[in-house]
Every structure is written in structure tokens, then in C-alpha cells.
Coordinates of C-alpha atoms in Angstrom, one line a residue:
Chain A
X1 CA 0.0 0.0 0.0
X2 CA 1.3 3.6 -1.0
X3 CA 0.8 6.7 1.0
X4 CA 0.9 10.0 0.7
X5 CA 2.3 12.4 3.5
X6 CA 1.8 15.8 3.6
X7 CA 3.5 17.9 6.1
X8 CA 3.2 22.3 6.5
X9 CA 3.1 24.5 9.0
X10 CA 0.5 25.4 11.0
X11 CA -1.3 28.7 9.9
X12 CA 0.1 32.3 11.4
X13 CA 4.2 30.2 11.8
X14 CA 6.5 32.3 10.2
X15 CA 7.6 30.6 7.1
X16 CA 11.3 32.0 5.8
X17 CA 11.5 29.4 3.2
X18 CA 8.4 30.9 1.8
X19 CA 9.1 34.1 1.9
X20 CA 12.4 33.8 0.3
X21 CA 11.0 32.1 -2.7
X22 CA 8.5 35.1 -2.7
X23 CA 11.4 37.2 -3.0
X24 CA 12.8 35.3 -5.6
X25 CA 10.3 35.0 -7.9
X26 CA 9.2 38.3 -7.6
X27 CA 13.3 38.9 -9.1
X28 CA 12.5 36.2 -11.5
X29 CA 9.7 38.6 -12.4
X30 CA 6.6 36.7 -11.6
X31 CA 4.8 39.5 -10.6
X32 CA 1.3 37.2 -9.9
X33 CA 2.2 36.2 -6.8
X34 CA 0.7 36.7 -3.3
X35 CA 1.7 34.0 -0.9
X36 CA 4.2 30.8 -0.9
X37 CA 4.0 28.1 1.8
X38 CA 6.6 25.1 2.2
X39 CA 6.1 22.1 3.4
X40 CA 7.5 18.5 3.3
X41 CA 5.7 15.6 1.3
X42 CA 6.8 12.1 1.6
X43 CA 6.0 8.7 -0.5
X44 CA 5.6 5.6 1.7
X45 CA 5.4 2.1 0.8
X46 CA 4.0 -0.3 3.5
X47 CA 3.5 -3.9 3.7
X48 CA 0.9 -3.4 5.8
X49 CA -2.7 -4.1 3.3
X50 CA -5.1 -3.4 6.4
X51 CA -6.4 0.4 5.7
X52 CA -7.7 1.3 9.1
X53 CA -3.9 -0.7 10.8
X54 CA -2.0 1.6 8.0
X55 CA -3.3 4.7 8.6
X56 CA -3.2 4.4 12.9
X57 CA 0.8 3.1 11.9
X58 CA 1.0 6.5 9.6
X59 CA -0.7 9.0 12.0
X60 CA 2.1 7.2 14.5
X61 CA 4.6 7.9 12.2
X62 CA 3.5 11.7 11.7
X63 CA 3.6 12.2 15.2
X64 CA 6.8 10.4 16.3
X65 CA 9.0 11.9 13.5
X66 CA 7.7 13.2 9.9
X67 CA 5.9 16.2 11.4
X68 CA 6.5 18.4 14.7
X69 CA 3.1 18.8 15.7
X70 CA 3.8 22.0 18.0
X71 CA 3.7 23.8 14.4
X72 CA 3.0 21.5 11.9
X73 CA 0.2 20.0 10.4
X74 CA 0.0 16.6 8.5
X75 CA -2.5 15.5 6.2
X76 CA -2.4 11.7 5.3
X77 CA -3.8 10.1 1.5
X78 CA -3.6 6.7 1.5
X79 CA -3.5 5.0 -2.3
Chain B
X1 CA -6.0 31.2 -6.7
X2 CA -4.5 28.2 -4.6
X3 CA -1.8 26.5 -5.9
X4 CA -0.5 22.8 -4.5
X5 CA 2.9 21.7 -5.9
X6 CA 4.5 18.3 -5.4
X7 CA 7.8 18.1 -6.4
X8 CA 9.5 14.3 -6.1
X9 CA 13.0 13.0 -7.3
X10 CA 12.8 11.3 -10.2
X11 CA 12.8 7.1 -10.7
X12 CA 16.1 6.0 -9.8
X13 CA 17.7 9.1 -8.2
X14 CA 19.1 8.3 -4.9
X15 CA 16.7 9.7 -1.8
X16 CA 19.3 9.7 1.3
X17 CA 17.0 11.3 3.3
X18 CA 14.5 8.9 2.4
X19 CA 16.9 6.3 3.2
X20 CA 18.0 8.2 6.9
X21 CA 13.8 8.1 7.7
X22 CA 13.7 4.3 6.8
X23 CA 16.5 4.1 9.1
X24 CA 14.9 5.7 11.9
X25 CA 11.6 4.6 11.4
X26 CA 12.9 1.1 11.9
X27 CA 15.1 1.8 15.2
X28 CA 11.5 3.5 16.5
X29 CA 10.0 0.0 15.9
X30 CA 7.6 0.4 12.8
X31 CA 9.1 -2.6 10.7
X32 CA 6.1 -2.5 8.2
X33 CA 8.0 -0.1 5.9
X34 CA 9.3 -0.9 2.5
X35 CA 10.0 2.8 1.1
X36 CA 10.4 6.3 1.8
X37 CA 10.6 9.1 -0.8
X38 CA 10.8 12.5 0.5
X39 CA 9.8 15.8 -1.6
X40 CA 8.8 19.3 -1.3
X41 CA 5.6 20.5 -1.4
X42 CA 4.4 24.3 -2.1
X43 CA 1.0 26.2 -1.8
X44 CA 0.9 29.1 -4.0
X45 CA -1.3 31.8 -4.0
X46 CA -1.5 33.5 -7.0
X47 CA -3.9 37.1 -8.1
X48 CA -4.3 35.5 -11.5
X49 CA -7.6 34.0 -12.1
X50 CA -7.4 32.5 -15.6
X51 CA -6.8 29.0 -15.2
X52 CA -4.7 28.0 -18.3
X53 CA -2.5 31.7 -17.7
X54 CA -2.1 30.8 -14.1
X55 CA -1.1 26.7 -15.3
X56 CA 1.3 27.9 -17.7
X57 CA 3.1 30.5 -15.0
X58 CA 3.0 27.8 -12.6
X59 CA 5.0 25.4 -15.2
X60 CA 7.3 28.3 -15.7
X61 CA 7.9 28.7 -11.9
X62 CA 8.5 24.7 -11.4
X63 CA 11.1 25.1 -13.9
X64 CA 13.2 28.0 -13.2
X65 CA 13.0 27.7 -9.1
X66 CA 10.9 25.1 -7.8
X67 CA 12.3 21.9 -9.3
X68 CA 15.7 20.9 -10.8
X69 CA 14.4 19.0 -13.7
X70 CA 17.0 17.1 -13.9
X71 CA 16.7 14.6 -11.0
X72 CA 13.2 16.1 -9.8
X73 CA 9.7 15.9 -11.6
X74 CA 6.8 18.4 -10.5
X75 CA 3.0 18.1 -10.4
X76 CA 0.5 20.9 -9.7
X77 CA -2.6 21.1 -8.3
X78 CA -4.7 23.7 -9.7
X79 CA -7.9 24.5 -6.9

């Protein structure tokens, strides 16, 4: 089973990485551009076929190292 | 307009951070895990409200800062 990890910060967390690649594209020209948010997004293969065992392993995994809940969010899409 | 851009390392490009989560994911006990890819992952907001502009600045974006073409492929998320 594949899944799909989403991982970005929490709303109102100053993002610096975003902002910077504000900055750059508005050098680059791209003048169209209001707000950029980064985040992390991860690919997971498990052996696991169960849906409902994979996704409590997965919100586990979030927790205890892909995301750092204090400021993150994680949002997980399992294929 | 919201943007949501995924950008992955392409097939067959090593993923050493991939491989240092698999690592730890396996000394914090979860021994169900086959793979991890990790990527970046980017919500734009952008002032333009034509669809196919907005698509093709997007594109252009991806290719001159958002992705490295070379080892990484990008998909966006028009909503």
C-alpha cells in the first residue's frame, strides 16, 4: 500500500523558506504572486494491506517523527 | 487562486533522506516499511484567475526555481 504524506506549517508560523522564494520569484519577475507556503511531502510504501492498521501506523509515524506537531500539520492520502 | 505543488526525485535518483527516515523509522519500531521518498511540497497563491495563464506561469515557476528538472519531476494542483 502507498501513501501519501503531507506535512506544512501550521497557519500564522512564520515561514522563511516561503518568503524567500516570494522574494525570488518576484526577481525572477513573476509579478502574480501573493503567498508561498513550504512544506515537506513524503512517499511511503508499506506492507501493511489493512487500511484502518496503516493509517493508525501513519498517524504514529507523523507524530513520532515526519511532522512536529507543535507547528505543523500533517495531512495523510492513503492510495 | 490556490496553488499545491509536489515536487518528487525522479525514478532511480538516490533519496538519502528517504533512506536516513527508513532508518529511523525502523530503530522507533515500525518494521512495516518498504519505502520512503521525501519531496517538497508548495502552496501558492496567485492574483491571477485564468486557469490555463495561471497553469502555464505555474509550469514556468516549477522550472526556473521550484524543481531541478534534472533529478526532480513536479506536479501541480490547480484549486
Amino acid at each position: 500500500m502507498k501513501a501519501k504524506i503531507k506535512v506544512t506549517l501550521k497557519n500564522g508560523v512564520l515561514d522563511p523558506q516561503g518568503k524567500a522564494i516570494e522574494g525570488a520569484l518576484g526577481s525572477l519577475g513573476f509579478s502574480g504572486i501573493e503567498h508561498v507556503r513550504q512544506g515537506k511531502y513524503f512517499e511511503i510504501d508499506l506492507k501493511n494491506t489493512d487500511k484502518a492498521k496503516a493509517k493508525a501506523e501513519l498517524d504514529d509515524i507523523c507524530r513520532k517523527l515526519l511532522a512536529n506537531t507543535v507547528i505543523e500539520n500533517y495531512e495523510i492520502e492513503l492510495a
